[in-house]
Amino acid sequence: MLRNRAAIAFVLVLLVVAMALGGCAAATPQTVVQEVTVPVEVTKVVEVTVEVTTVVEKEVVVTPTPAAPADATRLETLNIALSGQVADPTNLNIYAPGVSRSGTGIHQVIYEYFFYQNLQTGEYIPWLAESYEYSEDFTQLSVKLREGVTWSDGEAFTAEDVVFTYDTLLANPGMTWASEVTKWVESVEAVDDYNVTFNLLAPSPRLHLNREAFPAVGIWGGITILPKHVWENEDPLTFKSTDPIGTGAYRLVNATTTSFTFERRDDWWGTTVWDVVPAPRTINFQYVGPETTVALALAANEIDTPFIGILSVGSLQEIMRRNPNVHAWTDEPPYAWLDPCPRPLMVNNAVAPWDQKEARWALSYMIDREAIVALAYEGTTVPAWGIWPNYDGNQPYFDAIADLLEQYPSGTYDPAKGEELLQSIGYTKGDDGMWVSAEGEPLRVRYLVQADSTEEMKVSAVLADQLQTQGIEVELQPLAGGVMSDTILRGEYDIKLHSFCPGYIYENLELFNSKFYVPLGEAAPWYERNSFRYNNPEFSAIVDEMGSTSPDDTETIIAQFHDAMAIWLDELPVVPIVQAPALVPFNTTYWEGWPSATDPWNMPVSWWATFELVLTGYTAPETGEWVGGIHPAGQ
């Protein structure tokens, strides 16, 4: 029944989208029995002619074509569809709790970062900084800033801005990410105008990869350097920064609850340093409405790309059918780019029977991931065996544990094997087909579901049906907001689907570190940061060794990864389900050069700070060649 209801709801959504698109440009036969005047539009340099045609009882099929540009301004404008409105468009303080960074566009086009991490290629790209170097004991990190960088008001970007930003974060624990900075950084000193030294609280050879404590962005956003001359006399928690001053290639010219408009800076420092000018003169981050409205706008060439989570695959297929200039990461299934945060099932390791690895493995064997992909994700993703994205940069690590994956097939559907494991820990099946313990207690699982997440609701419908069919009683608990958060952190659940970020090899393993373990009833540090109560000191010791090893020592880290995964796969503290799909189509009517599966030069994510590189391109660290950057269509 759950599966049927989910399928019916999906069909209804498709019908609404198809009808809306059809109302805009449907290929519908019609009979014309009168003389009609048909204006024929041609290019601007040719005069408009009028053709008079008499048609009697003839079937006419109207083939929809993309609308012509309204004016030349559209040719220079990039329109991005937001997933929601902004409550207070006057508050653009990037460090104030609750203020949207990506939903306004400010961390994409106003602010910039020392380095950018291209997760697609594995590159670490210098930007506001040119280089970094650790001390021999990894307790200091020296950074060389790029000379010639200026703020949008013309002031020079210098080491004083870096020191001021960190002094402010260390002195104001209420600022976003300040708590993470205080874990790692003791102080920051200016050596001169373009050299700074980070004094660290402990050996930290991975600080340059920690976006929450250092201005290097891979996934989403990171620590943002503030202009001292603007912020030094302001309260960092209450200052609204309505007209944000940044080093980025654009400046904000208008902000409302539904739209943020940015104009290109002719004085952007990057033009002087690299002789590059971002192609769009104007960028609009705008909320145009729900899925149907976004679909119509994309089909009509009114927007160029939407944020994640807006369009279903059915809508995308209809849009692509009607507008051949709209493309996805792949133009055939699965369509989606893989987000760096896979979706495993968190399993509470402190609650019986899930505190036994046999029960967790039985759960894994009883889950048909292919069915979840087909029914809940509409074929837009692939099953997962682990907690990392299938990126090329991760492949050497995956290859190194091929022997373990053969021994521990963590993505395999094998109900018979699952039954054997349940029987091995004393469970039997009753006459009604349901599992019971030796004491006669039914095997029951409390399944928390984010009530306002379409993704989680769809997955839960399929997964609950599968487990019920296998004889496990499922108690679905849809929750939201603070109630959901408190329930997860206190460990009052058995299973919960959740994203595991940031997708890096070490960082995702560290989420399972015993140092984050707390007893049931106490609040865990965060959802994926061991709210599932895994506690293995041997595993944690290996992860700690990885954390103290330079990330440049790949050979050692791969060996440590193998040792850690031998324990992780044996115990399976969480159950891998699927890779995370990001359905983010792009329109090539006005702009070309978007990253895609056929040209995967970057991540196609307009809500991350790395989107600036999609706009501008960048210098490849190894070759020195300029890579990418969108450009006007046909050029």
XYZ file of C-alpha atoms in Angstrom:
635
model
C 0.000 0.000 0.000
C 2.805 2.426 0.854
C 4.420 1.769 -2.497
C 1.133 2.244 -4.352
C 0.371 5.550 -2.639
C 3.845 6.880 -3.435
C 3.469 5.847 -7.074
C 0.034 7.488 -7.355
C 1.346 10.732 -5.860
C 4.255 10.738 -8.305
C 1.957 10.220 -11.288
C -0.236 13.121 -10.172
C 2.801 15.420 -9.982
C 3.842 14.399 -13.487
C 0.347 15.072 -14.792
C 0.340 18.569 -13.297
C 3.735 19.415 -14.781
C 2.901 17.929 -18.177
C -0.435 19.767 -18.309
C 1.236 23.046 -17.374
C 3.925 22.618 -19.999
C 1.334 21.493 -22.468
C -0.688 24.630 -21.866
C 2.389 26.584 -22.788
C 3.282 24.783 -26.007
C 1.356 21.620 -26.743
C 1.651 19.702 -30.002
C -2.125 19.475 -30.495
C -3.941 18.768 -33.818
C -6.447 21.494 -34.711
C -8.843 22.163 -37.598
C -8.798 25.576 -39.284
C -11.681 26.523 -41.636
C -11.050 30.192 -42.209
C -8.519 32.510 -43.738
C -5.842 33.394 -41.171
C -3.072 35.958 -41.107
C 0.197 34.534 -39.836
C 3.042 36.904 -38.919
C 6.364 35.285 -39.697
C 9.234 36.411 -37.476
C 12.741 36.418 -38.876
C 16.020 37.919 -37.668
C 16.296 41.573 -36.718
C 18.216 42.525 -39.858
C 15.418 41.353 -42.127
C 12.077 43.111 -42.269
C 8.972 41.307 -40.983
C 6.749 39.882 -43.699
C 3.147 38.740 -43.541
C 1.972 35.562 -45.190
C -1.729 34.909 -45.836
C -2.708 31.267 -45.986
C -6.071 29.646 -46.585
C -6.396 26.269 -44.912
C -9.521 24.155 -45.131
C -10.104 21.032 -42.999
C -6.401 20.427 -42.630
C -4.766 19.000 -39.498
C -2.033 21.286 -38.209
C 0.555 20.031 -35.710
C 2.167 22.843 -33.749
C 5.776 22.082 -32.860
C 6.917 24.097 -29.849
C 10.099 26.095 -30.287
C 12.054 28.061 -27.707
C 11.031 31.687 -27.488
C 13.334 34.268 -29.037
C 15.261 36.574 -26.695
C 13.172 39.513 -25.552
C 16.131 41.883 -25.904
C 19.888 42.014 -25.967
C 20.037 42.262 -22.166
C 19.001 38.618 -21.821
C 22.047 37.619 -23.867
C 24.250 38.989 -21.068
C 22.153 37.761 -18.134
C 22.420 34.501 -16.212
C 19.224 33.513 -14.399
C 19.384 30.958 -11.579
C 16.252 29.581 -9.910
C 16.358 29.514 -6.105
C 14.561 26.837 -4.111
C 12.935 29.291 -1.709
C 12.477 32.877 -0.610
C 14.661 34.837 1.820
C 12.888 36.219 4.872
C 15.134 39.258 5.376
C 16.998 40.334 2.233
C 18.604 43.206 4.149
C 20.575 40.887 6.438
C 23.523 39.521 4.466
C 25.855 38.939 7.413
C 27.505 35.704 6.317
C 28.414 34.822 9.917
C 25.053 35.517 11.548
C 23.262 32.274 12.502
C 20.280 31.616 10.271
C 21.370 33.898 7.426
C 21.399 32.166 4.043
C 24.705 32.159 2.207
C 23.856 30.197 -0.917
C 20.187 31.243 -1.108
C 21.226 34.828 -1.752
C 24.221 34.232 -4.014
C 26.666 36.059 -1.770
C 29.087 33.197 -1.160
C 29.011 32.310 -4.862
C 29.789 35.697 -6.424
C 30.589 38.277 -3.690
C 33.102 36.469 -1.501
C 36.125 34.404 -2.504
C 38.419 31.950 -0.736
C 42.109 31.121 -0.360
C 41.749 27.870 -2.268
C 39.026 25.936 -4.090
C 38.833 22.155 -4.111
C 37.551 20.636 -7.329
C 36.014 17.406 -6.070
C 35.364 16.293 -9.629
C 39.037 16.349 -10.614
C 40.800 16.271 -7.241
C 42.545 19.617 -7.862
C 43.400 22.097 -5.100
C 43.214 25.484 -6.803
C 44.977 28.629 -5.493
C 42.828 31.773 -5.556
C 43.133 34.496 -2.906
C 46.230 32.651 -1.716
C 49.121 31.362 -3.803
C 50.557 28.638 -1.568
C 50.668 27.103 1.904
C 53.316 25.301 3.951
C 53.219 23.452 7.279
C 55.917 23.459 9.915
C 57.711 20.153 10.394
C 55.517 19.250 13.373
C 52.284 20.481 11.702
C 51.603 22.992 14.483
C 51.927 26.013 12.200
C 50.522 26.705 8.760
C 52.012 29.520 6.694
C 49.980 30.985 3.841
C 51.217 33.261 1.058
C 48.433 35.611 -0.048
C 48.080 36.735 -3.654
C 49.218 40.296 -4.257
C 46.986 42.601 -6.271
C 43.673 41.405 -4.821
C 41.267 44.214 -3.939
C 37.923 44.502 -2.221
C 35.001 45.768 -4.285
C 35.385 49.249 -2.735
C 38.976 49.465 -3.989
C 40.785 48.719 -0.716
C 43.628 46.194 -0.827
C 43.085 42.662 0.484
C 45.908 41.993 2.955
C 47.013 39.888 5.906
C 45.299 42.385 8.225
C 41.919 41.200 6.925
C 42.826 37.573 7.637
C 44.038 38.277 11.179
C 40.981 40.431 11.903
C 38.590 37.713 10.705
C 40.137 35.025 12.896
C 40.455 37.314 15.923
C 36.751 38.082 15.538
C 35.761 34.420 15.223
C 37.869 33.418 18.234
C 36.319 36.192 20.338
C 32.697 35.585 19.306
C 31.599 31.954 19.772
C 28.088 32.777 18.534
C 29.301 33.358 14.977
C 28.671 30.584 12.463
C 31.548 28.061 12.505
C 33.368 29.928 15.284
C 33.177 26.791 17.420
C 35.020 24.820 14.739
C 37.739 27.464 14.457
C 38.336 27.378 18.218
C 38.940 23.604 18.039
C 41.935 24.001 15.768
C 43.302 27.551 15.710
C 45.031 29.261 18.621
C 45.865 32.480 16.780
C 46.730 33.969 13.391
C 49.637 36.364 12.888
C 50.554 38.681 10.025
C 54.183 38.228 8.987
C 53.833 41.058 6.476
C 51.077 42.347 4.178
C 50.915 39.114 2.189
C 52.022 36.361 4.548
C 50.132 34.948 7.525
C 50.878 32.198 10.027
C 48.210 30.020 11.628
C 49.263 28.830 15.089
C 47.452 25.564 15.739
C 46.350 23.999 19.007
C 47.687 20.573 17.996
C 49.415 18.991 14.995
C 46.873 19.425 12.187
C 48.202 18.386 8.769
C 44.689 18.549 7.275
C 43.672 22.061 8.336
C 43.994 23.319 4.759
C 41.191 20.880 3.819
C 38.891 21.841 6.700
C 36.431 24.308 5.182
C 34.846 24.977 8.598
C 38.122 26.289 10.020
C 40.070 27.463 6.957
C 39.159 29.493 3.827
C 39.335 26.561 1.393
C 36.069 25.475 -0.203
C 35.245 22.078 -1.633
C 31.683 21.264 -0.693
C 29.261 24.197 -0.309
C 30.993 26.983 1.648
C 33.784 27.762 4.067
C 35.426 30.280 6.358
C 35.049 33.673 4.690
C 37.577 36.465 5.143
C 35.985 39.809 6.059
C 37.200 43.314 5.115
C 38.611 44.763 8.329
C 37.959 48.366 7.306
C 34.222 47.613 6.979
C 33.644 45.318 9.968
C 36.103 46.495 12.644
C 33.658 48.925 14.276
C 30.593 46.691 13.943
C 29.056 43.981 16.127
C 29.768 40.800 14.110
C 26.491 39.206 15.217
C 24.111 42.118 14.623
C 25.763 43.933 11.694
C 23.558 43.272 8.663
C 26.123 43.913 5.909
C 23.270 44.971 3.629
C 25.734 46.071 0.936
C 28.364 43.317 1.246
C 31.927 44.206 0.300
C 33.818 41.243 -1.140
C 36.665 40.416 -3.496
C 34.451 38.550 -5.974
C 33.762 39.435 -9.593
C 30.259 40.796 -8.892
C 28.563 43.362 -6.667
C 25.013 43.292 -5.340
C 22.720 45.901 -6.930
C 19.259 44.793 -5.779
C 17.825 42.457 -3.145
C 14.258 41.399 -2.391
C 12.698 38.396 -0.696
C 12.543 36.652 -4.088
C 15.458 38.006 -6.116
C 19.113 39.000 -5.756
C 20.696 40.794 -8.702
C 24.446 41.121 -9.173
C 26.377 43.176 -11.739
C 29.852 42.332 -12.996
C 32.702 44.416 -11.612
C 34.808 45.983 -14.345
C 37.523 46.491 -11.710
C 37.656 42.872 -10.517
C 41.239 42.012 -9.596
C 41.103 38.704 -11.498
C 40.869 40.529 -14.807
C 44.215 42.191 -14.119
C 45.912 39.062 -12.772
C 44.566 36.493 -15.248
C 43.221 38.614 -18.107
C 39.798 36.980 -17.784
C 36.350 38.557 -17.677
C 33.369 36.484 -16.470
C 30.911 36.237 -19.359
C 27.586 37.155 -17.670
C 27.231 40.888 -17.093
C 24.241 40.341 -14.809
C 23.352 37.393 -12.576
C 19.900 36.939 -11.067
C 19.370 34.483 -8.226
C 15.591 34.411 -8.163
C 12.732 32.452 -6.667
C 10.223 31.902 -9.470
C 7.927 29.487 -7.653
C 7.389 25.756 -7.145
C 8.369 22.918 -9.453
C 5.759 23.552 -12.144
C 6.703 27.226 -12.452
C 10.406 26.415 -12.633
C 9.726 23.784 -15.295
C 7.798 26.295 -17.403
C 10.520 28.920 -17.007
C 13.287 26.511 -17.973
C 11.377 25.271 -21.014
C 10.747 28.875 -22.098
C 14.419 29.878 -21.661
C 13.588 32.252 -18.831
C 16.076 30.593 -16.474
C 19.415 28.933 -17.151
C 19.785 26.506 -14.237
C 17.916 25.735 -11.005
C 19.086 24.908 -7.511
C 19.107 21.282 -6.369
C 15.913 19.601 -5.229
C 13.405 21.545 -7.318
C 12.763 19.359 -10.365
C 11.688 15.730 -10.478
C 12.979 13.470 -13.228
C 9.527 13.449 -14.824
C 9.559 17.235 -15.091
C 13.090 17.184 -16.473
C 12.211 14.643 -19.144
C 9.241 16.725 -20.258
C 11.339 19.904 -20.338
C 14.099 18.216 -22.355
C 11.534 16.835 -24.788
C 10.166 20.304 -25.442
C 13.405 22.284 -25.324
C 16.424 20.532 -26.888
C 18.753 23.144 -25.382
C 18.092 21.902 -21.850
C 20.555 19.237 -20.694
C 21.296 17.331 -17.506
C 24.612 15.958 -16.255
C 23.781 13.060 -18.572
C 21.084 13.317 -21.239
C 20.037 9.727 -20.550
C 19.215 8.063 -17.226
C 20.312 8.525 -14.498
C 20.528 12.234 -15.540
C 21.817 13.375 -12.127
C 25.276 14.429 -11.024
C 26.392 12.624 -7.874
C 26.361 14.891 -4.845
C 29.301 14.288 -2.439
C 27.019 13.215 0.423
C 25.783 9.611 -0.041
C 22.676 8.400 1.783
C 23.297 5.557 4.230
C 20.858 4.337 6.837
C 22.091 5.342 10.283
C 21.567 2.363 12.613
C 21.573 2.854 16.375
C 24.498 0.727 17.576
C 23.487 1.160 21.237
C 19.997 -0.367 20.994
C 19.218 -4.101 20.844
C 19.266 -5.990 18.554
C 21.004 -3.437 16.341
C 23.943 -3.375 18.736
C 24.901 -6.708 17.138
C 26.678 -6.615 13.792
C 24.713 -9.678 12.652
C 21.468 -7.715 12.951
C 22.897 -4.752 11.032
C 24.183 -7.024 8.277
C 20.821 -8.830 8.142
C 19.136 -5.466 7.683
C 21.529 -4.643 4.853
C 20.947 -7.946 3.057
C 17.163 -7.452 3.228
C 17.231 -4.086 1.437
C 16.729 -4.065 -2.336
C 18.666 -0.943 -3.301
C 17.864 -1.275 -6.999
C 14.151 -1.041 -6.157
C 14.779 2.051 -4.028
C 16.672 3.638 -6.932
C 13.847 2.849 -9.356
C 10.863 3.741 -7.170
C 12.041 6.429 -4.759
C 14.688 8.126 -6.909
C 13.091 7.540 -10.321
C 16.307 6.005 -11.635
C 18.417 9.109 -11.008
C 21.082 7.480 -8.844
C 22.893 4.195 -8.202
C 23.168 1.874 -5.185
C 25.992 2.495 -2.719
C 28.318 0.096 -0.931
C 29.836 2.772 1.323
C 29.695 6.375 2.510
C 31.749 8.143 -0.168
C 30.783 9.575 -3.553
C 31.916 7.729 -6.664
C 34.409 10.411 -7.702
C 37.571 9.755 -9.686
C 39.683 11.216 -6.867
C 38.413 8.520 -4.482
C 38.963 5.595 -6.836
C 42.525 4.706 -5.697
C 41.160 4.184 -2.192
C 38.277 2.065 -3.447
C 40.654 -0.046 -5.535
C 42.782 -0.666 -2.442
C 39.902 -2.368 -0.601
C 38.649 -4.544 -3.467
C 39.529 -7.631 -1.430
C 37.437 -6.398 1.510
C 34.443 -5.573 -0.663
C 34.523 -9.107 -2.029
C 34.563 -10.457 1.516
C 31.953 -7.988 2.787
C 29.412 -7.271 -0.006
C 27.844 -4.273 1.713
C 25.602 -3.339 -1.196
C 24.195 -6.807 -1.912
C 20.522 -7.807 -1.761
C 20.356 -11.352 -0.366
C 17.282 -11.980 1.860
C 18.254 -15.608 2.446
C 21.596 -14.524 3.878
C 19.793 -11.997 6.039
C 17.539 -14.718 7.416
C 20.566 -16.872 8.282
C 22.081 -14.018 10.264
C 18.883 -13.339 12.200
C 18.600 -17.022 13.035
C 22.218 -16.997 14.238
C 21.304 -14.483 16.963
C 18.212 -16.331 18.119
C 15.396 -15.005 15.936
C 12.758 -17.230 14.376
C 9.892 -16.593 11.995
C 6.365 -17.055 13.292
C 3.450 -18.501 11.356
C 2.549 -14.970 10.308
C 5.948 -14.565 8.627
C 7.224 -12.037 11.189
C 10.483 -12.400 13.108
C 10.449 -12.867 16.883
C 13.231 -13.170 19.452
C 13.831 -16.174 21.691
C 11.717 -14.351 24.289
C 8.862 -13.994 21.820
C 9.361 -10.264 21.226
C 8.692 -9.105 17.646
C 11.623 -7.718 15.673
C 10.630 -4.090 15.401
C 12.459 -1.083 13.969
C 11.736 2.568 14.784
C 12.303 4.411 11.523
C 12.636 8.191 11.831
C 11.658 10.129 8.708
C 12.101 13.841 8.004
C 8.474 14.806 7.483
C 9.212 17.776 5.209
C 11.681 15.868 2.999
C 10.159 14.506 -0.202
C 13.236 12.324 -0.670
C 12.986 10.712 2.762
C 9.242 10.179 2.521
C 9.635 8.409 -0.830
C 12.484 6.225 0.410
C 10.649 5.326 3.605
C 7.597 4.148 1.655
C 9.701 1.703 -0.367
C 12.042 0.644 2.421
C 9.309 0.084 5.010
C 7.422 -2.083 2.534
C 10.558 -4.156 1.883
C 11.286 -4.746 5.568
C 7.661 -5.580 6.359
C 7.706 -8.105 3.535
C 10.866 -9.642 5.029
C 9.152 -10.024 8.410
C 10.457 -6.965 10.264
C 7.815 -4.758 11.858
C 8.381 -1.108 10.914
C 7.242 1.817 13.027
C 7.474 4.958 10.880
C 7.931 8.183 12.862
C 7.716 11.299 10.646
C 9.157 14.253 12.579
C 10.455 17.713 11.733
C 12.258 20.707 13.184
C 13.601 20.724 16.707
C 11.716 17.588 17.696
C 13.468 15.617 14.970
C 16.857 17.060 15.899
C 16.498 16.304 19.611
C 15.267 12.772 18.923
C 18.229 11.962 16.681
C 20.886 13.505 18.907
C 19.594 11.701 22.012
C 19.631 8.406 20.110
C 15.902 7.742 20.331
C 15.645 5.859 17.062
C 16.654 2.614 15.401
C 17.224 3.735 11.807
C 17.294 7.076 9.975
C 18.306 7.879 6.382
C 20.824 10.702 6.346
C 23.469 12.344 4.188
C 27.130 11.825 5.099
C 29.269 14.846 4.251
C 31.723 16.123 3.131
C 32.559 12.958 1.197
C 36.329 13.019 1.759
C 38.028 9.734 2.666
C 39.374 10.684 6.098
C 36.654 13.129 7.084
C 33.828 10.628 6.541
C 35.667 7.934 8.502
C 36.246 10.380 11.333
C 32.483 10.712 11.793
C 32.639 7.247 13.420
C 35.395 8.176 15.884
C 34.753 7.045 19.458
C 35.602 10.536 20.694
C 32.143 11.557 19.474
C 30.422 8.725 21.328
C 27.973 9.682 24.077
C 25.572 7.434 26.002
C 21.920 7.215 25.034
C 19.964 10.198 26.274
C 22.846 12.646 25.937
C 23.093 14.840 22.853
C 25.546 13.617 20.219
C 27.654 16.260 18.413
C 25.563 15.954 15.246
C 23.434 13.565 13.183
C 26.162 11.882 11.140
C 28.759 12.672 13.800
C 28.025 9.470 15.676
C 24.418 9.963 16.744
C 24.296 6.232 15.915
C 26.629 5.501 18.870
C 29.377 3.456 17.210
C 32.213 2.830 19.662
C 35.327 0.929 18.586
C 38.645 2.147 20.077
C 40.747 0.076 17.649
C 39.016 1.649 14.651
C 39.295 5.118 16.196
C 43.034 4.707 16.780
C 43.550 4.025 13.071
C 41.448 7.057 12.146
C 43.484 9.200 14.549
C 46.648 8.008 12.796
C 45.142 9.047 9.460
C 44.340 12.458 10.909
C 47.951 13.018 11.923
C 49.331 11.886 8.545
C 49.987 14.442 5.843
C 47.370 14.113 3.077
C 50.270 14.264 0.625
C 51.447 10.874 1.935
C 48.913 8.976 -0.159
C 50.603 5.587 0.182
C 50.406 5.652 3.981
C 46.834 6.917 4.026
C 45.685 4.202 1.618
C 47.211 1.562 3.917
C 45.482 3.143 6.923
C 42.224 3.261 5.001
C 42.456 -0.464 4.300
C 43.034 -1.220 7.991
C 40.115 0.961 9.072
C 37.758 -0.475 6.469
C 38.577 -4.040 7.518
C 36.920 -3.161 10.828
C 34.201 -0.904 9.412
C 32.969 -3.405 6.830
C 33.031 -6.267 9.303
C 30.883 -4.341 11.783
C 28.849 -2.216 9.319
C 27.857 0.523 11.784
C 25.596 2.132 9.170
C 23.907 0.535 6.162
C 24.806 2.069 2.765
C 21.771 2.707 0.555
C 22.385 4.977 -2.467
C 24.630 7.618 -3.921
C 23.117 11.087 -3.599
C 21.626 12.392 -6.857
C 21.690 16.066 -7.760
C 19.293 16.777 -10.606
C 20.614 20.113 -11.870
C 19.831 20.739 -15.550
C 21.311 23.637 -17.485
C 20.086 25.562 -20.485
C 22.474 26.158 -23.407
C 20.271 28.618 -25.289
C 22.274 31.585 -24.017
C 25.193 30.022 -22.106
C 27.469 27.113 -22.992
C 30.461 25.468 -21.353
C 28.579 23.981 -18.408
C 30.233 20.998 -16.674
C 28.683 17.701 -17.729
C 29.406 13.988 -17.794
C 31.004 14.417 -21.221
C 33.119 17.354 -19.979
C 33.400 16.939 -16.185
C 35.743 19.840 -15.596
C 33.975 21.038 -12.441
C 30.954 20.513 -10.191
C 27.648 21.800 -11.672
C 26.433 23.328 -8.420
C 25.137 26.895 -8.437
C 24.496 26.857 -4.668
C 28.152 26.203 -3.699
C 30.861 28.841 -3.334
C 32.804 26.951 -6.015
C 30.252 28.195 -8.555
C 32.500 31.209 -9.131
C 34.886 28.893 -10.969
C 32.037 27.752 -13.229
C 31.576 31.416 -14.124
C 35.230 32.349 -14.536
C 37.200 29.156 -15.114
C 40.558 28.664 -13.390
C 44.228 27.912 -13.928
C 44.910 24.168 -13.708
C 47.499 23.721 -10.919
C 49.492 21.061 -12.793
C 49.502 22.396 -16.364
C 49.002 26.127 -15.894
C 46.348 26.073 -18.610
C 43.065 27.937 -18.217
C 40.160 25.540 -17.703
C 36.476 26.135 -18.304
C 34.196 29.069 -17.622
C 30.768 29.368 -19.209
C 30.519 31.545 -22.317
C 27.813 32.942 -24.617
C 26.234 30.311 -26.833
C 27.886 29.978 -30.223
C 31.116 31.680 -29.181
